[in-house]
Amino acid sequence: MAIDENELVRQLDDSITTSARTSYELFARAKFPTTLSAQFGGHGYIDRELRFHHNDRWYFAAVLNKSWVLWYFRRPAISDLGLSSSDLIQIFPAAEVTSGGEVKIRVQDQITAYALLGWLTQTL
């Protein structure tokens, strides 16, 4: 499903660094397996977010900040895919476990964005 280009432009205002902008655009425009869909979302103070659903379950999130994108492996993805937090930290050493049992990665460059996209393509 194609993303809403007008919403993407709105989210990528002038306050966003080039690195964060590029990473977020990579996530927004990526070609995913047909079982994974992306849509804009948000809640509360988070108003610039991409949500990735797999078979109607919210698996991943990319939250746009001024200088980075915060990528989340949500609990449904971790359990459905038979992963553990330690598995993900071994694959992505900069990752951290949140108090809610999710795994987050601060994406500050294209290399990390491409690594996540490659992992998604191979895993789903």
Short mmCIF file of C-alpha atoms in Angstrom, two decimals:
data_model
loop_
_atom_site.label_atom_id
_atom_site.label_comp_id
_atom_site.label_asym_id
_atom_site.label_seq_id
_atom_site.Cartn_x
_atom_site.Cartn_y
_atom_site.Cartn_z
CA MET A 1 0.00 0.00 0.00
CA ALA A 2 1.34 3.44 -0.95
CA ILE A 3 1.96 5.95 1.79
CA ASP A 4 0.32 9.35 1.96
CA GLU A 5 3.00 11.58 0.41
CA ASN A 6 1.34 14.75 1.73
CA GLU A 7 1.52 13.42 5.29
CA LEU A 8 5.16 12.44 4.80
CA VAL A 9 6.00 15.97 3.64
CA ARG A 10 4.14 17.41 6.65
CA GLN A 11 6.09 15.21 9.06
CA LEU A 12 9.46 16.01 7.51
CA ASP A 13 9.54 19.70 8.35
CA ASP A 14 12.67 21.84 8.35
CA SER A 15 13.58 21.02 11.95
CA ILE A 16 14.55 17.41 11.05
CA THR A 17 18.22 16.61 10.42
CA THR A 18 19.21 15.18 7.05
CA SER A 19 20.11 11.83 8.60
CA ALA A 20 16.77 11.46 10.40
CA ARG A 21 14.89 12.59 7.28
CA THR A 22 16.68 10.07 5.06
CA SER A 23 16.17 7.17 7.48
CA TYR A 24 12.47 7.95 7.96
CA GLU A 25 11.95 8.23 4.20
CA LEU A 26 13.66 4.86 3.72
CA PHE A 27 11.22 3.27 6.17
CA ALA A 28 8.21 5.07 4.68
CA ARG A 29 8.98 4.12 1.08
CA ALA A 30 10.42 0.63 1.57
CA LYS A 31 8.98 -2.25 -0.42
CA PHE A 32 7.93 -4.80 2.16
CA PRO A 33 6.61 -8.33 1.87
CA THR A 34 2.86 -8.26 1.19
CA THR A 35 2.15 -9.38 4.77
CA LEU A 36 3.64 -6.14 6.17
CA SER A 37 1.91 -2.80 5.74
CA ALA A 38 2.95 0.69 6.82
CA GLN A 39 0.74 3.57 7.85
CA PHE A 40 1.15 6.83 9.68
CA GLY A 41 0.01 6.90 13.27
CA GLY A 42 0.64 8.57 16.56
CA HIS A 43 -0.73 9.11 20.00
CA GLY A 44 -0.32 11.74 22.68
CA TYR A 45 2.81 13.77 22.10
CA ILE A 46 4.04 11.35 19.41
CA ASP A 47 2.64 12.76 16.19
CA ARG A 48 5.25 11.60 13.68
CA GLU A 49 5.21 7.84 13.62
CA LEU A 50 5.08 5.01 11.12
CA ARG A 51 3.35 1.85 12.25
CA PHE A 52 4.06 -1.47 10.61
CA HIS A 53 1.41 -4.17 10.81
CA HIS A 54 1.81 -7.85 10.03
CA ASN A 55 -1.45 -9.71 9.54
CA ASP A 56 -3.33 -6.94 11.39
CA ARG A 57 -0.95 -7.00 14.38
CA TRP A 58 1.18 -3.96 15.20
CA TYR A 59 4.73 -5.33 14.95
CA PHE A 60 7.06 -2.36 14.54
CA ALA A 61 7.09 1.41 14.92
CA ALA A 62 9.38 4.15 13.63
CA VAL A 63 9.06 7.36 15.64
CA LEU A 64 10.58 10.45 14.03
CA ASN A 65 12.57 12.78 16.26
CA LYS A 66 14.63 15.81 15.24
CA SER A 67 17.95 13.97 15.04
CA TRP A 68 17.06 10.28 14.80
CA VAL A 69 14.32 7.73 14.25
CA LEU A 70 13.45 5.52 17.19
CA TRP A 71 12.66 2.03 15.88
CA TYR A 72 10.63 -0.34 18.05
CA PHE A 73 10.30 -4.10 17.86
CA ARG A 74 6.95 -4.41 19.59
CA ARG A 75 6.00 -7.34 21.81
CA PRO A 76 3.66 -8.95 19.23
CA ALA A 77 6.55 -9.16 16.76
CA ILE A 78 8.95 -10.54 19.34
CA SER A 79 6.55 -13.28 20.46
CA ASP A 80 5.01 -14.15 17.06
CA LEU A 81 8.41 -14.42 15.38
CA GLY A 82 9.83 -16.56 18.20
CA LEU A 83 12.47 -14.00 19.13
CA SER A 84 13.81 -12.83 22.44
CA SER A 85 15.15 -9.46 23.49
CA SER A 86 18.63 -10.97 23.70
CA ASP A 87 18.30 -12.31 20.12
CA LEU A 88 17.58 -8.81 18.86
CA ILE A 89 20.37 -7.24 20.90
CA GLN A 90 22.79 -9.78 19.49
CA ILE A 91 21.71 -8.82 15.95
CA PHE A 92 21.54 -5.09 16.72
CA PRO A 93 24.08 -4.39 19.51
CA ALA A 94 22.95 -0.76 19.96
CA ALA A 95 19.42 -1.91 20.83
CA GLU A 96 17.93 -1.56 24.30
CA VAL A 97 15.06 -3.27 26.08
CA THR A 98 12.30 -0.93 27.24
CA SER A 99 10.48 -1.21 30.53
CA GLY A 100 7.50 -2.54 28.53
CA GLY A 101 9.48 -5.47 27.16
CA GLU A 102 9.92 -4.02 23.69
CA VAL A 103 13.26 -3.49 21.97
CA LYS A 104 14.24 -0.07 20.65
CA ILE A 105 17.04 1.16 18.43
CA ARG A 106 18.02 4.76 17.85
CA VAL A 107 18.53 5.00 14.08
CA GLN A 108 20.95 7.83 13.42
CA ASP A 109 22.25 6.84 10.00
CA GLN A 110 21.32 5.11 6.77
CA ILE A 111 23.46 2.07 7.56
CA THR A 112 21.28 1.20 10.55
CA ALA A 113 18.10 1.89 8.57
CA TYR A 114 19.23 -0.44 5.79
CA ALA A 115 20.25 -3.10 8.34
CA LEU A 116 16.74 -3.03 9.83
CA LEU A 117 15.11 -3.15 6.39
CA GLY A 118 17.32 -6.07 5.39
CA TRP A 119 16.45 -7.94 8.56
CA LEU A 120 12.73 -7.35 7.95
CA THR A 121 12.97 -8.60 4.39
CA GLN A 122 14.77 -11.77 5.45
CA THR A 123 12.60 -12.45 8.49
CA LEU A 124 9.05 -11.89 7.27
#
